[in-house]
Amino acid sequence: LPGPVPTAPRALSSRHSELPSPNRDRCMPAVLTPRSESRARQYAPSTADEANRQSNTEEEEEEEAADSATFHPRGGDTTTNNKITPESSASMTSSTASVTMDKVSIKAVPDERSVFERFADNVNHALTGGFFRLGYGVAKNPYKYALGSFLVCLMLTVGIFAPGLTNENRSEKLWVPSDTQAQDDNKYVSQFYGAETRFGEVIVKKAGGGDVLDPAVFAAVDTLVERIEATSMQWEGATIGWQDQCLKIGATCAISHPIQAFASAADYDTRDEIVQTVNGGAGVYKNLATGQPLNLDGTIGGQVLDANGAVTSASAIRVGFLTKTHETIVDGEKVDERGDEFERKLLDVFEAGIPGVELTFIVSRSFGDEFGAAIQSDLVLLQAAFMLILAYAALMLSRWDEGCVGSRVAVTFSGVVAVGMAIAASYGFCSYIGLFFSPLMNVLPFLLLGIGVDDMFVIMNQYDHMDPTLDPATRIGKALASAGASILVTSATDVFAFLVGSNTTLPALRNFCFYASFGILFIFAFMVTWFVAFLVLDERRRARSQGDVICCFVTKNQACCACCAPREDKRTRMERAFGEGLGGQLVKPWVKGAVCVGFAAIAVGGFIGCSKLEIDADVNDFIPAGSYVKDWFADTNTYFAKLGDPIAVYSRAMDVHTADGAALMLAASLAFEANPYVAESSVSSWIESFNAHRGATGAFALADLHAWTTTVGSSGMPFKGDIVWRNETNNVPNEGIISTRMRGNHVKSYKSDDKVKSMDSLRDSLEAVPGNGAGDVFAFSDSWLSYEQYKSIASEATRNISSTMAGMVVIIAILLISPKAVLIVCLCLCLIIINIMGYMHFWGQTLDSVTIIMLIIALGLSVDYSAHIGRAFMEHRGTPDERLKNSLADMGVAVFNGAISTFLAVIVLSSSKSYVFVTFFRQLFLCIVFGLGHGLVLLPVLMSLFPPKPFDAPAHLQ
């Protein structure tokens, strides 16, 4: 080797120790804030330390130097000085060469790290190096990066307006899998029988309770019907009355009530006349205008029967009707403004009431009105939640030991703006690629704000732990090197998980996952550029001792009170609470055992809850308490418990008039009536009625069927709307029939599982009909679109949660590398989601489309609680217990603050009346409780029991 050879590592160390620090004189600020002075003392080597180092043996010095040569970006780590000293530089030299007095030989020291661990170090070096360079660049040119971020956001946001967001609120387009049989059948039925009709219903009870088979109650019902049929409105310069708006079956409006069985008011002026007619059977209790039997169970509710099955009294009367739809396209959305306005007039009639009776009622617009009103009333709560998050973040991010100078309200607000930019960019980008916007996206800002605030805490936490004597660019670079890698783990995991979750058959959930994944991606991008740029500008403001927000005022940079003064141990109270307090307890062996046993018991409860979790969806859940719709649901479930959702059996593209066709239709009709999930008395079959009319079965002439359904006064008139002819022009039916329909009702069912069984059972019954192998006769109901959703919930929940978890495992494995760390973090994530699902059962919740969404959101948020602590443990060196305490003191504070800021908003939502927000509150509450518990308690304990090797120190950060 050229040049003189040092005789011992100590000589080399002594000579190099006299070298001045290359950056200290140039970068040291002229005036340090009290907190900076405290931090500077932490990083400056003392005389006593130097004496101790000189007294060490050569072997001890080499070991100490090897440790100190490793950089740790956490100031709270007592195993490092967070900078390279001359002594550590010499020791690194001595650790790579063996020097003798008589002979110089260079010998490589065996690398004890495995290939896998070296690969992990290389990945970590690449990540931290990239973020260091990014942070350094932002610190040097904050205005350029802030402007660039804003321009990118602006270009993406334009997509909201051009081409524009496509709003979608039709339930069949949001919550029904696109490849189901019900969707296909719905297209066929809508083509030939028109769009879904609007409905209305009024349940009449005697004031104060009692028997409704009373002349006074029937007179009140007659008055109610008269007012319904007298309803009118002005629309586009014309008067629209009941006859214009009602759906007509044949020549009469589709309305059903007991008064139709009486020719005049004189026929029901005594109770005996009413009871006799009601018990008269189909030949007596019928619509006198059409001749069709009235459904006793559908019109008279709460029946009391005698020993012979005759009705002796009843508690309620139902008036049901159908109206037409007149849909138009407004801003890309299908709306029926005319139908909504007419139903508003009807609601005015019902709300006015009828003397002597009580009314509960519903119309098609009621669901949207009441659900929308609940959401609207919660907007104030949502705004309050946002303000709480902002206030808490500003409070906890500020450095109050510097007084008004240390306030960080402005930089906190810039972080919230970054979240808003990400939301706008996500909406615009999704609009560009053609993804529709749904009401479900209303909860997305809340999710993104929680993730964004968490990223803010992590970045600021790392910045405050950096050596304050460094020049600003280097300090920002080092802070972002650690924080950027940490939030990259959580952001990449969330993005990938949501993208994997988009592989769902529920359109609303699929689009939500896309919007969420892009939103999280943009939050990450704007946090490491826009937010960091404003952090740099805010630090310049602090260096000038200017006040926050109103920065034109220069003030003292000192604590306003003793409680805010910097502490001698250089750590905040929260850092001590998590490091020495919580961490100090968790390092005790008996505490570790108790933690493992306690969380195992909690997991057992979670597994038990998961095994009992039911799949159930009730539209009643979406209606807020106190709504008139709630009252209607209660009455219909109490008094009309026999008839369920309407159902129909259709034929398509078959010759029903031939012998085989007529036989198939008759067999299908009988199978329809015989199905255990169909109320037999509800079935209205055109084929059976036509056979009874002509007194025969088998083949028939199309002209006879046409005449029977079109002749005024004929018994076939009510079936006119059930037969679709190829050509009715000039009364020529000989071109054949396109489709026919037989109507009925399911039996009443309350559980989603029973409703799915009723759909599958009727399909099976019709498929078993001889001659129907091609499926020419099929059943369909508008309600089956919802049933298909219920049917898919179990598979969708399994698919989405498992695929999301798989995606998270992949990303965590790529970014953490260490098998032990990956397994422990993923174990905690699995336990968190199992406990959320299990304990939501004990909280009275079931699996439905809303809870699946909330589970995905909770899973996305829970990653932050475990991944940040896991990576912090990997960055610290020392004994396992030291790494536990230092990782909690360092990253535990940021994780806790991020969770608490979300928790404050969740508490506000607990008073909501909306099912969506109540579910949101419960799921996030469980997510925060279990997420913090596993992330701050169980994970550090498992990491200390099975410690993965720490990352090697990146050379560029040393």
PDB file of C-alpha atoms in Angstrom, residues 102-237:
ATOM      1  CA  ASP A 102       5.703  -6.550  10.321  1.00  0.00           C
ATOM      2  CA  LYS A 103       3.454  -7.175   7.401  1.00  0.00           C
ATOM      3  CA  VAL A 104       0.572  -5.400   5.814  1.00  0.00           C
ATOM      4  CA  SER A 105      -2.225  -7.705   4.783  1.00  0.00           C
ATOM      5  CA  ILE A 106      -5.750  -6.922   3.755  1.00  0.00           C
ATOM      6  CA  LYS A 107      -8.312  -9.550   4.638  1.00  0.00           C
ATOM      7  CA  ALA A 108     -12.052  -9.357   3.931  1.00  0.00           C
ATOM      8  CA  VAL A 109     -14.229  -9.749   6.968  1.00  0.00           C
ATOM      9  CA  PRO A 110     -16.920 -12.391   6.339  1.00  0.00           C
ATOM     10  CA  ASP A 111     -20.364 -10.883   5.872  1.00  0.00           C
ATOM     11  CA  GLU A 112     -22.629 -12.622   8.375  1.00  0.00           C
ATOM     12  CA  ARG A 113     -25.783 -11.387   6.657  1.00  0.00           C
ATOM     13  CA  SER A 114     -27.538 -13.811   4.352  1.00  0.00           C
ATOM     14  CA  VAL A 115     -28.183 -13.181   0.687  1.00  0.00           C
ATOM     15  CA  PHE A 116     -31.799 -12.504   1.550  1.00  0.00           C
ATOM     16  CA  GLU A 117     -30.844  -9.929   4.190  1.00  0.00           C
ATOM     17  CA  ARG A 118     -28.387  -8.231   1.857  1.00  0.00           C
ATOM     18  CA  PHE A 119     -31.158  -8.035  -0.740  1.00  0.00           C
ATOM     19  CA  ALA A 120     -33.403  -6.423   1.881  1.00  0.00           C
ATOM     20  CA  ASP A 121     -30.677  -3.887   2.605  1.00  0.00           C
ATOM     21  CA  ASN A 122     -30.280  -3.103  -1.077  1.00  0.00           C
ATOM     22  CA  VAL A 123     -34.018  -2.517  -1.436  1.00  0.00           C
ATOM     23  CA  ASN A 124     -34.037  -0.332   1.664  1.00  0.00           C
ATOM     24  CA  HIS A 125     -31.008   1.631   0.418  1.00  0.00           C
ATOM     25  CA  ALA A 126     -32.673   2.229  -2.924  1.00  0.00           C
ATOM     26  CA  LEU A 127     -35.906   3.431  -1.311  1.00  0.00           C
ATOM     27  CA  THR A 128     -34.313   5.708   1.254  1.00  0.00           C
ATOM     28  CA  GLY A 129     -31.829   7.018  -1.308  1.00  0.00           C
ATOM     29  CA  GLY A 130     -34.597   7.961  -3.696  1.00  0.00           C
ATOM     30  CA  PHE A 131     -36.580   9.728  -0.999  1.00  0.00           C
ATOM     31  CA  PHE A 132     -33.473  11.482   0.290  1.00  0.00           C
ATOM     32  CA  ARG A 133     -32.826  12.946  -3.146  1.00  0.00           C
ATOM     33  CA  LEU A 134     -36.494  13.899  -3.511  1.00  0.00           C
ATOM     34  CA  GLY A 135     -36.567  15.632  -0.123  1.00  0.00           C
ATOM     35  CA  TYR A 136     -33.295  17.397  -0.816  1.00  0.00           C
ATOM     36  CA  GLY A 137     -34.628  18.636  -4.156  1.00  0.00           C
ATOM     37  CA  VAL A 138     -37.922  19.839  -2.651  1.00  0.00           C
ATOM     38  CA  ALA A 139     -36.043  21.693   0.097  1.00  0.00           C
ATOM     39  CA  LYS A 140     -33.889  23.455  -2.501  1.00  0.00           C
ATOM     40  CA  ASN A 141     -36.833  24.351  -4.789  1.00  0.00           C
ATOM     41  CA  PRO A 142     -40.067  24.329  -2.759  1.00  0.00           C
ATOM     42  CA  TYR A 143     -41.922  26.720  -5.058  1.00  0.00           C
ATOM     43  CA  LYS A 144     -41.161  24.611  -8.119  1.00  0.00           C
ATOM     44  CA  TYR A 145     -42.437  21.419  -6.532  1.00  0.00           C
ATOM     45  CA  ALA A 146     -45.532  23.099  -5.081  1.00  0.00           C
ATOM     46  CA  LEU A 147     -46.398  24.628  -8.442  1.00  0.00           C
ATOM     47  CA  GLY A 148     -45.730  21.353 -10.247  1.00  0.00           C
ATOM     48  CA  SER A 149     -48.028  19.463  -7.863  1.00  0.00           C
ATOM     49  CA  PHE A 150     -50.750  22.033  -8.336  1.00  0.00           C
ATOM     50  CA  LEU A 151     -50.514  21.860 -12.131  1.00  0.00           C
ATOM     51  CA  VAL A 152     -50.699  18.064 -12.105  1.00  0.00           C
ATOM     52  CA  CYS A 153     -53.758  18.246  -9.859  1.00  0.00           C
ATOM     53  CA  LEU A 154     -55.340  20.858 -12.113  1.00  0.00           C
ATOM     54  CA  MET A 155     -54.869  18.757 -15.247  1.00  0.00           C
ATOM     55  CA  LEU A 156     -56.444  15.731 -13.602  1.00  0.00           C
ATOM     56  CA  THR A 157     -59.273  17.704 -11.992  1.00  0.00           C
ATOM     57  CA  VAL A 158     -60.410  18.974 -15.396  1.00  0.00           C
ATOM     58  CA  GLY A 159     -61.801  15.479 -15.969  1.00  0.00           C
ATOM     59  CA  ILE A 160     -64.587  16.218 -13.471  1.00  0.00           C
ATOM     60  CA  PHE A 161     -65.982  18.780 -15.915  1.00  0.00           C
ATOM     61  CA  ALA A 162     -64.807  17.420 -19.267  1.00  0.00           C
ATOM     62  CA  PRO A 163     -65.797  14.715 -20.017  1.00  0.00           C
ATOM     63  CA  GLY A 164     -67.541  15.062 -16.635  1.00  0.00           C
ATOM     64  CA  LEU A 165     -68.532  12.620 -13.923  1.00  0.00           C
ATOM     65  CA  THR A 166     -71.291  10.173 -14.822  1.00  0.00           C
ATOM     66  CA  ASN A 167     -73.648   9.859 -11.857  1.00  0.00           C
ATOM     67  CA  GLU A 168     -75.277   6.477 -11.284  1.00  0.00           C
ATOM     68  CA  ASN A 169     -77.854   5.880  -8.571  1.00  0.00           C
ATOM     69  CA  ARG A 170     -79.924   3.005  -9.948  1.00  0.00           C
ATOM     70  CA  SER A 171     -79.674   0.137  -7.501  1.00  0.00           C
ATOM     71  CA  GLU A 172     -79.646  -2.492 -10.231  1.00  0.00           C
ATOM     72  CA  LYS A 173     -76.603  -0.782 -11.772  1.00  0.00           C
ATOM     73  CA  LEU A 174     -74.819  -0.383  -8.444  1.00  0.00           C
ATOM     74  CA  TRP A 175     -75.428  -3.447  -6.313  1.00  0.00           C
ATOM     75  CA  VAL A 176     -76.424  -6.239  -8.682  1.00  0.00           C
ATOM     76  CA  PRO A 177     -73.654  -8.296 -10.288  1.00  0.00           C
ATOM     77  CA  SER A 178     -73.615  -7.554 -13.995  1.00  0.00           C
ATOM     78  CA  ASP A 179     -73.439 -11.190 -15.081  1.00  0.00           C
ATOM     79  CA  THR A 180     -76.445 -12.549 -13.180  1.00  0.00           C
ATOM     80  CA  GLN A 181     -79.534 -14.194 -14.640  1.00  0.00           C
ATOM     81  CA  ALA A 182     -81.746 -11.525 -13.059  1.00  0.00           C
ATOM     82  CA  GLN A 183     -79.938  -8.800 -15.010  1.00  0.00           C
ATOM     83  CA  ASP A 184     -80.490 -10.652 -18.280  1.00  0.00           C
ATOM     84  CA  ASP A 185     -84.148 -11.334 -17.485  1.00  0.00           C
ATOM     85  CA  ASN A 186     -84.618  -7.710 -16.476  1.00  0.00           C
ATOM     86  CA  LYS A 187     -83.496  -6.538 -19.922  1.00  0.00           C
ATOM     87  CA  TYR A 188     -86.047  -8.795 -21.609  1.00  0.00           C
ATOM     88  CA  VAL A 189     -88.902  -7.836 -19.295  1.00  0.00           C
ATOM     89  CA  SER A 190     -88.138  -4.113 -19.557  1.00  0.00           C
ATOM     90  CA  GLN A 191     -88.082  -4.358 -23.346  1.00  0.00           C
ATOM     91  CA  PHE A 192     -91.602  -5.733 -23.642  1.00  0.00           C
ATOM     92  CA  TYR A 193     -93.326  -4.666 -20.433  1.00  0.00           C
ATOM     93  CA  GLY A 194     -91.762  -1.275 -20.020  1.00  0.00           C
ATOM     94  CA  ALA A 195     -89.668   0.187 -17.248  1.00  0.00           C
ATOM     95  CA  GLU A 196     -90.361  -0.471 -13.604  1.00  0.00           C
ATOM     96  CA  THR A 197     -93.581   1.103 -12.443  1.00  0.00           C
ATOM     97  CA  ARG A 198     -93.944   3.357  -9.449  1.00  0.00           C
ATOM     98  CA  PHE A 199     -95.930   2.148  -6.485  1.00  0.00           C
ATOM     99  CA  GLY A 200     -97.794   3.497  -3.500  1.00  0.00           C
ATOM    100  CA  GLU A 201     -99.498   2.019  -0.489  1.00  0.00           C
ATOM    101  CA  VAL A 202    -101.568   3.235   2.438  1.00  0.00           C
ATOM    102  CA  ILE A 203    -102.382   1.166   5.523  1.00  0.00           C
ATOM    103  CA  VAL A 204    -105.535   2.299   7.332  1.00  0.00           C
ATOM    104  CA  LYS A 205    -106.125   1.587  11.024  1.00  0.00           C
ATOM    105  CA  LYS A 206    -108.939   2.654  13.296  1.00  0.00           C
ATOM    106  CA  ALA A 207    -107.991   5.619  15.430  1.00  0.00           C
ATOM    107  CA  GLY A 208    -106.976   4.330  18.831  1.00  0.00           C
ATOM    108  CA  GLY A 209    -106.989   0.743  17.558  1.00  0.00           C
ATOM    109  CA  GLY A 210    -109.821  -1.711  17.099  1.00  0.00           C
ATOM    110  CA  ASP A 211    -111.703  -3.626  14.443  1.00  0.00           C
ATOM    111  CA  VAL A 212    -111.573  -2.095  10.950  1.00  0.00           C
ATOM    112  CA  LEU A 213    -114.537  -4.171   9.664  1.00  0.00           C
ATOM    113  CA  ASP A 214    -116.633  -1.188  10.581  1.00  0.00           C
ATOM    114  CA  PRO A 215    -118.816   0.999   8.330  1.00  0.00           C
ATOM    115  CA  ALA A 216    -117.120   4.183   9.603  1.00  0.00           C
ATOM    116  CA  VAL A 217    -113.663   2.842   8.742  1.00  0.00           C
ATOM    117  CA  PHE A 218    -114.860   1.701   5.295  1.00  0.00           C
ATOM    118  CA  ALA A 219    -116.340   5.146   4.708  1.00  0.00           C
ATOM    119  CA  ALA A 220    -112.944   6.668   5.616  1.00  0.00           C
ATOM    120  CA  VAL A 221    -111.246   4.320   3.145  1.00  0.00           C
ATOM    121  CA  ASP A 222    -113.721   5.374   0.469  1.00  0.00           C
ATOM    122  CA  THR A 223    -112.896   9.025   1.179  1.00  0.00           C
ATOM    123  CA  LEU A 224    -109.188   8.268   0.944  1.00  0.00           C
ATOM    124  CA  VAL A 225    -109.633   6.587  -2.463  1.00  0.00           C
ATOM    125  CA  GLU A 226    -111.684   9.514  -3.721  1.00  0.00           C
ATOM    126  CA  ARG A 227    -108.925  11.928  -2.726  1.00  0.00           C
ATOM    127  CA  ILE A 228    -106.291   9.773  -4.431  1.00  0.00           C
ATOM    128  CA  GLU A 229    -108.310   9.673  -7.645  1.00  0.00           C
ATOM    129  CA  ALA A 230    -108.953  13.428  -7.419  1.00  0.00           C
ATOM    130  CA  THR A 231    -105.250  14.287  -7.191  1.00  0.00           C
ATOM    131  CA  SER A 232    -103.944  16.457 -10.020  1.00  0.00           C
ATOM    132  CA  MET A 233    -101.089  18.831 -10.802  1.00  0.00           C
ATOM    133  CA  GLN A 234     -99.886  21.267 -13.416  1.00  0.00           C
ATOM    134  CA  TRP A 235     -97.071  19.926 -15.554  1.00  0.00           C
ATOM    135  CA  GLU A 236     -95.527  21.645 -18.552  1.00  0.00           C
ATOM    136  CA  GLY A 237     -98.658  23.713 -19.128  1.00  0.00           C
TER     137      GLY A 237
END
